[in-house]
Coordinates of C-alpha atoms and ligand atoms in Angstrom, one line a residue:
M55 CA -36.7 35.3 10.7
R56 CA -35.7 34.5 14.2
K57 CA -36.2 30.8 13.4
I58 CA -33.9 31.1 10.4
F59 CA -31.4 32.9 12.6
F60 CA -31.6 30.2 15.2
T61 CA -31.3 27.4 12.6
L62 CA -28.3 29.1 11.1
M63 CA -26.7 29.4 14.5
V64 CA -27.2 25.8 15.3
F65 CA -26.0 24.8 11.9
T66 CA -22.9 26.9 12.3
I67 CA -22.2 25.4 15.7
I68 CA -22.6 21.9 14.4
Q69 CA -20.3 22.7 11.4
Q70 CA -17.7 24.1 13.9
T71 CA -17.8 21.1 16.2
K72 CA -17.7 18.7 13.2
A73 CA -14.6 20.5 11.9
Q74 CA -12.5 19.9 15.0
H75 CA -11.0 16.5 14.3
T76 CA -7.8 15.9 12.3
I77 CA -8.5 12.3 11.4
I78 CA -7.5 11.0 8.0
P79 CA -9.5 9.4 6.4
A80 CA -12.4 11.4 7.7
P81 CA -14.8 9.3 9.8
V82 CA -18.4 8.9 8.8
N83 CA -19.6 10.8 11.9
Y84 CA -17.6 12.7 14.4
V85 CA -19.4 14.7 17.2
Q86 CA -17.4 16.6 19.7
T87 CA -18.8 16.6 23.2
S88 CA -18.3 19.1 25.9
N89 CA -16.3 16.9 28.3
E90 CA -12.7 16.1 28.4
L91 CA -10.5 13.1 29.3
V92 CA -7.5 13.9 31.4
F93 CA -4.9 11.2 32.1
N94 CA -1.4 10.6 33.0
S95 CA -1.3 7.1 31.6
L96 CA -3.5 4.7 29.7
N97 CA -4.2 1.0 29.9
I98 CA -6.4 -1.3 27.8
R99 CA -9.0 -3.6 29.1
T100 CA -10.9 -6.0 26.9
D101 CA -13.2 -8.9 27.4
V102 CA -13.0 -10.0 23.8
N103 CA -11.8 -13.5 23.3
D104 CA -10.4 -13.5 19.8
K105 CA -6.9 -14.1 18.6
D106 CA -7.0 -11.3 16.0
V107 CA -8.2 -8.8 18.6
D108 CA -5.5 -10.1 20.9
R109 CA -2.9 -9.5 18.2
F110 CA -4.2 -6.0 17.4
T111 CA -4.4 -5.1 21.1
R112 CA -0.9 -6.4 21.8
Q113 CA 0.4 -4.2 19.0
F114 CA -1.5 -1.1 20.1
K115 CA -0.2 -1.6 23.6
Q116 CA 3.3 -1.7 22.3
Y117 CA 2.6 1.5 20.4
L118 CA 1.2 3.2 23.5
S119 CA 4.2 2.1 25.5
A120 CA 6.7 3.3 22.8
K121 CA 5.1 6.7 22.8
G122 CA 5.2 6.9 26.6
F123 CA 1.4 6.7 27.3
T124 CA 1.6 3.7 29.5
K125 CA 4.1 5.0 31.9
Q126 CA 2.5 6.1 35.1
T127 CA 4.0 9.1 36.8
N128 CA 1.0 10.1 38.9
G129 CA -2.3 8.7 39.8
T130 CA -4.6 9.4 36.9
Q131 CA -4.6 6.3 34.9
K132 CA -7.5 5.9 32.4
T133 CA -8.7 2.9 30.6
I134 CA -9.4 2.1 26.9
E135 CA -12.3 -0.4 27.2
V136 CA -12.5 -2.6 24.1
S137 CA -15.5 -4.7 23.4
Q138 CA -17.2 -6.5 20.6
N139 CA -20.9 -6.0 19.8
K140 CA -22.8 -8.9 21.1
K141 CA -25.5 -8.1 18.5
K142 CA -23.9 -7.1 15.3
N143 CA -24.4 -3.5 14.2
P144 CA -25.1 -3.9 10.5
K145 CA -24.0 -0.4 9.7
L146 CA -20.5 -1.0 10.9
G147 CA -19.9 -4.1 8.8
N148 CA -16.5 -5.9 9.4
E149 CA -14.3 -2.9 9.5
G150 CA -16.4 -0.2 11.2
Y151 CA -16.2 0.8 14.8
N152 CA -17.7 3.1 17.5
L153 CA -15.3 5.2 19.5
E154 CA -16.2 7.4 22.4
I155 CA -14.0 9.5 24.5
N156 CA -15.4 11.0 27.7
A157 CA -14.3 12.1 31.1
Q158 CA -14.3 8.5 32.4
G159 CA -12.2 6.9 29.6
I160 CA -12.1 5.7 26.1
F161 CA -14.7 3.2 24.8
L162 CA -14.1 1.2 21.5
T163 CA -16.6 -1.3 20.1
A164 CA -16.9 -3.1 16.8
N165 CA -18.5 -6.1 15.3
K166 CA -15.2 -7.7 14.2
A167 CA -11.5 -7.6 15.0
A168 CA -10.8 -5.5 11.8
G169 CA -13.1 -2.8 13.2
I170 CA -11.2 -2.8 16.5
F171 CA -7.9 -2.4 14.5
N172 CA -9.3 0.6 12.6
G173 CA -10.6 2.1 15.9
Y174 CA -7.0 1.8 17.3
Q175 CA -5.7 3.7 14.2
T176 CA -8.1 6.5 14.8
L177 CA -7.1 6.7 18.4
K178 CA -3.4 6.9 17.4
Q179 CA -4.3 10.0 15.4
I180 CA -6.3 11.6 18.2
L181 CA -3.4 11.1 20.6
P182 CA -0.3 13.4 20.4
V183 CA 2.6 11.8 18.5
K184 CA 4.1 11.1 21.8
K185 CA 3.5 11.9 25.5
E186 CA 5.1 15.2 26.1
M187 CA 3.6 16.4 29.3
E188 CA 2.7 14.9 32.7
T189 CA -0.9 14.9 31.8
T190 CA -2.6 14.6 28.4
S191 CA -6.1 15.9 27.8
L192 CA -8.3 14.8 24.9
K193 CA -11.5 16.5 23.8
G194 CA -14.6 14.3 24.3
C195 CA -16.1 12.9 21.1
K196 CA -18.3 10.2 19.7
I197 CA -17.3 8.6 16.4
V198 CA -19.2 6.2 14.2
D199 CA -17.1 5.1 11.4
Y200 CA -17.0 2.5 8.6
P201 CA -15.5 2.3 5.1
R202 CA -17.1 3.2 1.8
F203 CA -15.1 0.5 -0.1
G204 CA -13.7 -2.9 0.9
W205 CA -10.6 -2.4 -1.3
R206 CA -8.3 0.4 -0.2
G207 CA -5.0 -0.3 -1.8
L208 CA -1.5 0.9 -2.4
M209 CA 0.8 -0.8 -4.8
L210 CA 4.6 -0.9 -4.4
D211 CA 6.9 -1.9 -7.2
V212 CA 9.9 -3.8 -5.8
S213 CA 11.3 -4.8 -9.1
R214 CA 12.6 -1.4 -10.5
H215 CA 14.1 -0.8 -7.1
F216 CA 14.5 -3.4 -4.4
F217 CA 13.2 -2.7 -0.9
T218 CA 14.3 -4.9 2.0
V219 CA 12.0 -6.9 4.3
D220 CA 12.2 -4.3 7.0
E221 CA 11.5 -1.5 4.4
V222 CA 8.4 -3.4 3.1
K223 CA 7.2 -3.9 6.6
A224 CA 7.6 -0.2 7.4
Y225 CA 5.7 0.8 4.3
I226 CA 2.9 -1.6 5.3
D227 CA 2.8 -0.4 8.8
L228 CA 2.4 3.3 7.8
M229 CA -0.3 2.6 5.2
S230 CA -2.2 0.6 7.8
Q231 CA -2.4 3.7 10.0
Y232 CA -4.4 5.3 7.2
K233 CA -6.8 2.3 7.1
F234 CA -5.5 0.9 3.8
N235 CA -6.3 -2.8 3.7
V236 CA -4.7 -4.0 0.5
F237 CA -1.0 -4.1 -0.2
H238 CA -0.5 -4.9 -3.9
W239 CA 3.0 -6.2 -4.2
H240 CA 4.5 -5.8 -7.7
L241 CA 7.0 -8.6 -7.4
T242 CA 8.3 -9.2 -10.9
D243 CA 9.1 -7.1 -13.9
D244 CA 11.9 -6.6 -16.5
N245 CA 14.2 -5.3 -13.9
G246 CA 14.1 -8.0 -11.3
W247 CA 12.4 -11.1 -10.1
R248 CA 11.8 -10.8 -6.4
I249 CA 10.0 -13.9 -5.1
E250 CA 11.7 -17.3 -4.4
I251 CA 10.1 -20.1 -6.4
K252 CA 11.6 -23.3 -5.1
S253 CA 10.8 -25.4 -8.1
L254 CA 12.4 -22.8 -10.4
P255 CA 15.6 -21.6 -8.6
K256 CA 17.1 -19.8 -11.5
L257 CA 14.3 -17.1 -11.3
T258 CA 16.0 -15.7 -8.2
E259 CA 19.6 -16.9 -8.8
K260 CA 19.7 -15.0 -12.1
G261 CA 16.5 -13.0 -12.3
A262 CA 16.9 -11.1 -9.1
W263 CA 20.2 -9.4 -10.0
R264 CA 21.2 -6.8 -12.5
V265 CA 24.2 -4.7 -13.3
E266 CA 24.0 -1.4 -11.3
R267 CA 23.3 1.8 -13.2
H268 CA 22.4 5.3 -12.1
G269 CA 20.2 7.6 -14.2
K270 CA 16.9 7.7 -15.9
F271 CA 15.2 4.4 -16.8
D272 CA 14.4 3.7 -20.4
T273 CA 16.8 6.4 -21.7
E274 CA 20.2 6.3 -23.3
E275 CA 21.6 7.6 -20.0
L276 CA 21.7 3.9 -18.8
E277 CA 24.0 1.5 -20.5
A278 CA 23.3 -2.2 -21.3
P279 CA 25.5 -4.7 -19.4
K280 CA 29.0 -4.9 -20.7
P281 CA 30.4 -8.4 -21.5
G282 CA 31.4 -10.2 -18.3
E283 CA 30.0 -7.4 -16.1
K284 CA 28.8 -8.7 -12.7
A285 CA 25.1 -8.3 -11.8
T286 CA 25.4 -6.8 -8.3
Y287 CA 22.1 -4.8 -7.7
G288 CA 19.0 -6.5 -6.6
G289 CA 17.7 -9.0 -4.1
F290 CA 14.6 -11.2 -3.5
Y291 CA 12.4 -12.4 -0.7
T292 CA 12.8 -16.0 0.4
Q293 CA 9.5 -17.9 1.1
E294 CA 10.2 -17.7 4.8
Q295 CA 10.5 -13.9 4.5
I296 CA 7.3 -13.7 2.5
K297 CA 5.4 -15.7 5.1
D298 CA 6.8 -13.3 7.7
I299 CA 5.6 -10.3 5.7
V300 CA 2.2 -11.8 5.1
R301 CA 1.8 -12.4 8.9
Y302 CA 3.0 -8.8 9.6
A303 CA 0.5 -7.4 7.1
A304 CA -2.4 -9.5 8.5
A305 CA -1.6 -8.2 12.0
R306 CA -2.3 -4.8 10.5
N307 CA -5.6 -5.7 8.7
I308 CA -3.8 -5.8 5.4
T309 CA -4.2 -8.5 2.7
I310 CA -1.4 -8.8 0.3
V311 CA -2.2 -9.2 -3.4
P312 CA 0.9 -10.5 -5.1
E313 CA 1.5 -9.6 -8.8
I314 CA 3.5 -11.8 -11.1
D315 CA 3.5 -9.7 -14.3
M316 CA 3.1 -11.7 -17.6
P317 CA 3.2 -12.3 -20.6
G318 CA 5.0 -8.9 -21.0
H319 CA 7.4 -7.3 -18.5
S320 CA 9.1 -10.7 -18.2
M321 CA 12.7 -9.9 -19.0
A322 CA 13.9 -11.0 -15.6
A323 CA 12.1 -14.3 -15.9
L324 CA 13.5 -14.8 -19.4
A325 CA 17.0 -13.9 -18.2
A326 CA 16.7 -17.1 -16.1
Y327 CA 14.8 -19.2 -18.6
P328 CA 15.2 -17.8 -22.2
E329 CA 13.6 -20.9 -23.6
F330 CA 10.2 -19.5 -22.7
S331 CA 10.5 -16.6 -25.3
T332 CA 10.0 -17.1 -29.0
K333 CA 13.6 -16.4 -30.0
K334 CA 15.0 -18.3 -27.0
E335 CA 18.1 -16.0 -27.0
P336 CA 20.1 -15.4 -23.9
K337 CA 19.0 -12.3 -22.0
Y338 CA 20.0 -10.1 -19.1
V339 CA 17.9 -8.6 -16.4
S340 CA 17.3 -5.0 -17.6
P341 CA 19.2 -2.4 -15.6
G342 CA 16.8 0.2 -17.1
N343 CA 18.6 0.9 -20.3
K344 CA 16.5 2.0 -23.3
F345 CA 14.4 -1.0 -24.2
A346 CA 11.4 0.5 -26.1
E347 CA 10.7 3.0 -28.8
W348 CA 7.5 5.0 -28.0
H349 CA 5.4 6.3 -30.8
N350 CA 3.1 9.4 -30.9
D351 CA -0.1 7.3 -30.8
G352 CA 0.9 5.7 -27.5
T353 CA 2.0 2.4 -29.0
F354 CA 5.6 1.1 -28.6
T355 CA 8.1 -1.2 -30.1
M356 CA 10.1 -3.4 -27.7
L357 CA 13.8 -3.4 -28.7
V358 CA 14.3 -6.6 -26.6
E359 CA 11.9 -9.5 -26.4
N360 CA 10.3 -9.4 -22.9
T361 CA 7.3 -11.6 -23.5
L362 CA 6.5 -15.2 -22.8
N363 CA 5.7 -17.4 -25.7
P364 CA 1.9 -18.1 -25.6
A365 CA 2.2 -20.9 -28.2
D366 CA 4.5 -23.0 -26.1
E367 CA 2.8 -25.6 -23.8
K368 CA 5.9 -25.7 -21.6
V369 CA 5.3 -22.0 -20.8
Y370 CA 2.0 -23.0 -19.1
D371 CA 3.7 -25.7 -17.1
F372 CA 6.2 -23.0 -16.0
I373 CA 3.4 -20.6 -15.0
D374 CA 1.6 -23.4 -13.2
K375 CA 4.7 -24.1 -11.0
I376 CA 4.9 -20.4 -10.2
F377 CA 1.3 -20.0 -9.2
T378 CA 1.3 -23.3 -7.2
E379 CA 3.9 -21.7 -4.9
V380 CA 2.4 -18.2 -5.0
A381 CA -1.0 -19.5 -4.0
Q382 CA 0.4 -21.4 -1.1
L383 CA 2.3 -18.3 0.2
F384 CA -0.5 -15.7 0.0
P385 CA -3.8 -16.5 1.8
G386 CA -5.7 -13.7 0.2
E387 CA -8.5 -14.1 -2.4
Y388 CA -6.7 -12.6 -5.4
I389 CA -3.6 -13.2 -7.4
H390 CA -2.7 -10.4 -9.9
M391 CA -1.1 -11.6 -13.2
G392 CA -0.3 -8.2 -14.7
G393 CA -1.2 -8.5 -18.4
D394 CA -0.2 -4.9 -19.1
E395 CA 1.9 -3.4 -21.9
C396 CA 2.5 -6.6 -23.7
Y397 CA 4.3 -6.1 -27.0
H398 CA 3.1 -8.5 -29.7
G399 CA 5.8 -7.9 -32.3
Y400 CA 7.9 -11.0 -31.6
W401 CA 4.7 -13.2 -31.6
E402 CA 3.7 -11.7 -35.0
K403 CA 7.1 -12.5 -36.5
D404 CA 7.5 -16.0 -35.1
P405 CA 6.5 -18.8 -37.6
E406 CA 5.7 -21.3 -34.7
V407 CA 3.4 -18.8 -33.1
Q408 CA 1.7 -18.1 -36.4
K409 CA 1.2 -21.9 -37.0
F410 CA -0.2 -22.2 -33.5
M411 CA -2.7 -19.3 -34.1
K412 CA -3.9 -20.9 -37.4
K413 CA -4.4 -24.3 -35.8
N414 CA -6.4 -22.7 -32.9
K415 CA -8.3 -20.3 -35.1
I416 CA -6.9 -17.3 -33.3
K417 CA -7.3 -14.3 -35.6
N418 CA -4.9 -11.7 -34.3
S419 CA -2.4 -11.0 -31.5
H420 CA -5.0 -9.5 -29.2
E421 CA -7.0 -12.8 -29.3
L422 CA -3.7 -14.6 -28.8
Q423 CA -3.1 -12.5 -25.6
S424 CA -6.6 -13.2 -24.5
Y425 CA -6.0 -17.0 -25.1
F426 CA -3.0 -16.7 -22.9
V427 CA -4.8 -14.7 -20.1
K428 CA -7.7 -17.3 -20.2
R429 CA -5.2 -20.1 -19.7
V430 CA -3.6 -18.3 -16.8
E431 CA -7.0 -17.6 -15.3
K432 CA -7.7 -21.4 -15.4
I433 CA -4.4 -22.1 -13.7
I434 CA -5.0 -19.5 -11.0
S435 CA -8.6 -20.5 -10.3
K436 CA -7.5 -24.2 -10.0
K437 CA -5.4 -23.0 -7.0
G438 CA -8.6 -21.6 -5.4
K439 CA -7.8 -18.0 -6.2
K440 CA -9.5 -15.2 -8.2
M441 CA -7.4 -13.8 -11.0
M442 CA -6.9 -10.0 -11.4
G443 CA -5.2 -8.2 -14.2
W444 CA -4.5 -4.7 -15.6
D445 CA -7.2 -3.5 -18.0
E446 CA -5.3 -4.8 -21.1
I447 CA -6.8 -8.2 -20.2
L448 CA -10.0 -7.0 -21.7
E449 CA -8.5 -6.9 -25.1
G450 CA -9.5 -9.8 -27.3
G451 CA -12.1 -11.0 -24.8
L452 CA -12.0 -11.0 -21.0
A453 CA -11.6 -14.3 -19.1
E454 CA -14.6 -15.4 -17.1
G455 CA -14.4 -14.6 -13.5
A456 CA -11.4 -12.2 -13.9
A457 CA -11.3 -9.0 -12.0
V458 CA -9.9 -5.9 -13.7
M459 CA -7.6 -3.2 -12.3
S460 CA -8.3 -0.1 -14.4
W461 CA -5.2 2.0 -15.0
R462 CA -5.5 3.6 -18.5
G463 CA -8.2 5.8 -17.2
M464 CA -11.6 4.5 -16.0
K465 CA -12.7 3.1 -19.4
G466 CA -11.5 -0.4 -19.0
G467 CA -13.1 -0.5 -15.5
I468 CA -16.4 0.8 -16.8
E469 CA -16.4 -1.8 -19.6
A470 CA -15.6 -4.7 -17.2
A471 CA -18.1 -3.6 -14.6
K472 CA -20.8 -3.4 -17.3
M473 CA -20.0 -7.0 -18.1
G474 CA -20.4 -7.9 -14.4
H475 CA -16.8 -8.2 -13.5
E476 CA -15.2 -6.9 -10.3
V477 CA -13.1 -3.8 -10.8
V478 CA -10.5 -1.8 -8.8
M479 CA -10.1 1.7 -10.0
S480 CA -6.5 3.0 -10.1
P481 CA -6.4 5.3 -13.1
T482 CA -3.1 7.2 -14.0
T483 CA -5.1 10.4 -13.9
Y484 CA -5.8 10.3 -10.2
A485 CA -3.8 7.4 -8.7
Y486 CA -0.3 7.2 -10.2
I487 CA 1.8 8.4 -7.3
D488 CA 5.0 7.9 -9.3
Y489 CA 4.1 11.1 -11.1
M490 CA 5.5 14.5 -10.0
Q491 CA 3.4 16.3 -7.4
G492 CA 5.0 19.7 -7.8
D493 CA 6.9 21.9 -10.2
P494 CA 9.5 20.0 -12.2
T495 CA 12.2 22.4 -11.1
V496 CA 11.9 21.1 -7.5
E497 CA 10.9 17.5 -8.2
N498 CA 12.6 14.4 -9.4
T499 CA 11.4 14.8 -13.0
I500 CA 9.3 12.1 -14.7
Y501 CA 7.1 12.5 -17.7
A502 CA 3.8 13.4 -15.9
S503 CA 2.3 15.2 -12.9
L504 CA -0.5 14.5 -10.4
S505 CA -1.2 17.1 -7.8
L506 CA -2.7 16.4 -4.4
E507 CA -5.8 18.2 -5.3
K508 CA -6.3 16.1 -8.4
A509 CA -5.7 12.9 -6.4
Y510 CA -8.3 14.1 -3.9
S511 CA -10.9 14.8 -6.6
F512 CA -10.9 11.1 -7.6
E513 CA -14.4 9.5 -7.7
P514 CA -14.1 5.7 -8.2
V515 CA -17.7 5.0 -9.2
P516 CA -18.4 6.4 -12.7
Q517 CA -21.9 7.5 -13.6
G518 CA -24.0 4.7 -15.0
V519 CA -21.9 1.9 -13.3
D520 CA -23.4 -0.4 -10.7
P521 CA -21.3 0.4 -7.6
K522 CA -21.5 -3.2 -6.5
Y523 CA -18.9 -4.1 -9.1
I524 CA -16.4 -1.4 -7.9
L525 CA -14.3 -3.1 -5.2
G526 CA -12.5 0.1 -4.4
A527 CA -9.6 2.4 -5.2
Q528 CA -5.9 2.1 -5.2
A529 CA -2.8 4.3 -5.8
N530 CA 0.3 2.8 -7.5
L531 CA 3.9 3.6 -6.8
W532 CA 6.2 2.5 -9.7
T533 CA 9.8 2.8 -8.6
E534 CA 11.9 3.5 -11.7
A535 CA 12.7 6.9 -10.1
V536 CA 12.2 5.8 -6.4
P537 CA 15.5 4.3 -5.1
T538 CA 14.9 4.5 -1.3
L539 CA 12.2 4.1 1.3
P540 CA 12.3 7.8 2.4
F541 CA 11.7 8.8 -1.2
A542 CA 8.9 6.2 -1.5
Y543 CA 7.3 7.9 1.5
Y544 CA 7.8 11.3 -0.2
M545 CA 6.0 10.1 -3.3
T546 CA 3.3 8.2 -1.4
Y547 CA 2.3 10.9 1.1
P548 CA 0.3 13.0 1.2
R549 CA -1.3 11.7 -2.0
A550 CA -2.1 8.4 -0.3
F551 CA -4.1 10.5 2.3
A552 CA -6.3 11.5 -0.7
T553 CA -6.6 7.9 -1.8
A554 CA -7.4 6.7 1.7
E555 CA -10.1 9.3 2.0
V556 CA -11.5 8.6 -1.4
A557 CA -11.7 4.9 -0.6
W558 CA -12.9 5.2 3.1
S559 CA -14.9 8.3 3.6
Q560 CA -18.4 9.1 2.4
K561 CA -18.6 10.8 -1.0
K562 CA -20.9 13.5 0.3
D563 CA -18.3 14.6 2.9
K564 CA -15.6 15.4 0.3
N565 CA -14.3 18.9 1.2
W566 CA -10.9 20.0 -0.1
N567 CA -10.5 22.8 2.5
D568 CA -11.1 20.5 5.4
F569 CA -8.9 17.8 3.9
I570 CA -6.0 20.3 3.5
R571 CA -6.5 21.5 7.1
R572 CA -6.2 18.0 8.4
T573 CA -3.3 17.2 6.0
R574 CA -1.3 20.1 7.5
V575 CA -1.7 18.5 10.9
H576 CA -0.4 15.2 9.5
F577 CA 2.6 17.1 7.9
D578 CA 3.5 18.0 11.5
R579 CA 3.0 14.4 12.7
F580 CA 5.3 13.1 9.9
D581 CA 7.9 15.8 10.8
A582 CA 7.6 14.8 14.5
E583 CA 8.1 11.1 13.5
N584 CA 11.0 12.0 11.2
L585 CA 9.2 10.6 8.2
N586 CA 9.5 12.1 4.7
I587 CA 6.4 13.7 3.2
C588 CA 6.0 16.0 0.2
K589 CA 4.7 19.5 0.9
A590 CA 4.4 20.5 -2.8
V591 CA 0.8 21.5 -2.2
Y592 CA 2.3 24.7 -0.6
D593 CA 4.2 25.6 -3.8
P594 CA 2.4 27.6 -6.5
E595 CA 1.3 25.9 -9.7
V596 CA 2.8 27.8 -12.6
K597 CA 0.9 28.1 -15.9
V598 CA 2.4 29.8 -18.9
Y599 CA 0.9 30.7 -22.2
T600 CA 1.4 33.2 -25.0
K601 CA -0.9 36.0 -25.8
G602 CA 0.1 37.6 -29.1
D603 CA 3.8 37.9 -28.7
K604 CA 3.7 38.2 -25.0
L605 CA 4.7 35.4 -22.6
M606 CA 2.1 35.3 -19.8
C607 CA 2.1 33.6 -16.5
E608 CA -0.6 32.5 -14.0
L609 CA 0.1 31.3 -10.4
T610 CA -2.3 29.3 -8.3
N611 CA -2.3 27.7 -4.9
S612 CA -5.1 25.8 -3.4
V613 CA -4.2 26.1 0.3
P614 CA -7.0 28.4 1.8
G615 CA -5.6 31.7 2.9
S616 CA -2.3 31.4 1.1
E617 CA -0.7 34.3 -0.8
I618 CA 1.9 34.0 -3.6
Y619 CA 4.7 36.5 -3.8
Y620 CA 6.9 36.6 -6.9
T621 CA 9.7 38.5 -8.6
I622 CA 10.8 38.7 -12.2
N623 CA 13.8 40.9 -11.4
N624 CA 16.1 38.2 -10.0
T625 CA 15.5 39.3 -6.4
Y626 CA 14.4 37.1 -3.6
P627 CA 10.5 36.8 -3.6
S628 CA 9.7 37.9 0.0
R629 CA 6.5 39.5 1.3
F630 CA 8.1 42.9 0.6
G631 CA 7.9 42.0 -3.1
K632 CA 5.0 41.7 -5.4
K633 CA 1.9 39.9 -4.4
Y634 CA 0.3 37.8 -7.1
T635 CA -3.2 39.1 -8.0
G636 CA -3.6 37.9 -11.6
A637 CA -1.9 36.9 -14.9
F638 CA 1.2 38.9 -15.6
E639 CA 3.7 39.2 -18.4
I640 CA 7.2 37.7 -18.2
P641 CA 9.3 40.4 -20.0
A642 CA 12.1 39.5 -22.4
G643 CA 15.6 39.3 -20.9
K644 CA 17.8 37.0 -18.9
L645 CA 15.6 36.6 -15.8
D646 CA 14.1 34.0 -13.6
L647 CA 10.6 33.8 -12.2
R648 CA 10.9 33.4 -8.4
T649 CA 7.9 32.6 -6.3
Q650 CA 7.2 32.0 -2.6
T651 CA 3.9 31.1 -1.0
L652 CA 3.0 32.7 2.3
L653 CA 0.4 31.9 4.9
N654 CA -0.2 34.4 7.7
L655 CA 2.9 36.2 6.4
K656 CA 5.1 33.2 7.0
P657 CA 6.8 31.4 4.0
I658 CA 5.4 27.9 3.4
G659 CA 6.7 25.5 0.9
R660 CA 9.7 26.0 -1.3
E661 CA 10.9 28.9 -3.4
L662 CA 10.5 28.1 -7.1
R663 CA 13.0 29.5 -9.5
I664 CA 12.3 29.0 -13.1
S665 CA 14.3 30.5 -15.9
R666 CA 12.6 32.5 -18.7
E667 CA 13.9 29.9 -21.2
D668 CA 12.2 27.1 -19.2
L669 CA 8.9 29.1 -19.1
Q670 CA 9.1 29.8 -22.8
S671 CA 9.5 26.1 -23.6
R672 CA 6.6 25.2 -21.3
A673 CA 4.4 27.7 -23.2
K674 CA 5.2 25.9 -26.4
K675 CA 3.9 22.6 -25.2
Ligands
ACM12 C1 0.9 -0.1 -15.7 O1 1.1 1.1 -15.3 N1 1.7 -0.5 -16.7 C2 -0.1 -1.0 -15.2

């Protein structure tokens, strides 16, 4: 009994000391020690002779200086000793590191430069946001850390809305602080072509600009261009700017995967070169006006032709020119060719395409798309790159050597991995960060939702799949409803914390309560840095249903210790009102449900105010 008691006590102490850190993504092993480092200023000393380490160190020094940690105002300067393992520690791989903080100083070691970079990011999170007092003290700790996956990605769509060079850099810099290492850059789509291709100048002269509209994409709210109307919204990146961003990303351990989306999503390219469609009609870059009819079975009819013509040999010359330049600009291993949501209707109606299919014994439009993808794969691999595409590239037969990014759930990824292809998992169900993260009454409404908790529950390796084929995980930010960088941050964070942790931390360490505890600390850090972040996790989740002729309501909130107060009498929902304890009826009448979450009797998150009419319509869905 005593032994059990002792074991329990030791276990509790270990649990408690383990729970002290606030690092995201959680490191593999963190042990708090009893000593403490006290300093007035920090400097860095390294004997590593490596240009990448130099670059990372220079940058980290700048960070320390900007935050006031290098400024000496009394004698206690301490040193961050940075070294490279002479004998490689196999556990740490290329990106892992050891970090120790003790009374003497800070000690960072790694096998490779990338590990040192990641160690610096951890240290940033251990330090206060900026130096606020004469002396800073840090708790002693020993950290062993390395990633679970080699692909930890975020995708930013710069076609639906354009982000400037400085904005793209800022997005990259912030993601690197959470140890993401892939920036998937969605550079082309129906709404704008954003990359300079010198041999095809019209792509940016025409394809980068559209008429300006405000409203919801793909609805009648947005009008098609009027005759003679000037295209004023947009922009593109020159090749010099792209090289600059590639260098900037590399200096943050980030590889850029460029995406040139084809054969669908090509309206901007076709606005520049309509001859590469079947109808060869003049086109405009879509300002987001309604362009598709969506059917109940998930299929759609494109009202405007936005597909390249796979039966035209000149189209492959065009693609070759594009990828020749893309491959020269991006040093990474992969080029993404899209392949998603390609409408086949114009191919099916075109006599030349039909003739081509007959001649080449292509039985249907899926096989025709597969023919196209295989030709593109050959073009890309000739440039020394691996081709990646969205999971539609599986349809009609997957190109040899192609890697698949699974977005319509995990099914496509599972199928590709079972065929021995590399896979990145980024399913809508866990990783689409353009979806709403809170109640539609307080969010910018789009058609689907993804809560932080759901994003955190993502497991990228499905049962029965050999993990060696799963490169990693990625979250995607489509920007139809994301017009600015601060709003891009709002949509990305904190769900990207979840993705970072899914992709970096050990599966066995998944722990929602601990994750939310650390997330709350990062809410404060974002506030202190004046960065936008969504705190919808504090709001209640509202579920309504009918029971007989009654309209019933359930409220949940997954922040440990939180309490939800609500009213259905049009008064303010304070702690003097009704505390939620279980499902309740929303009575008939002209009233609103009003809710407020409290933690330690203090309001957290936003007040929700939902009309009975709205609740009633939700119950019907
Ligand atoms: C996609 O969301 N169309 C890949």
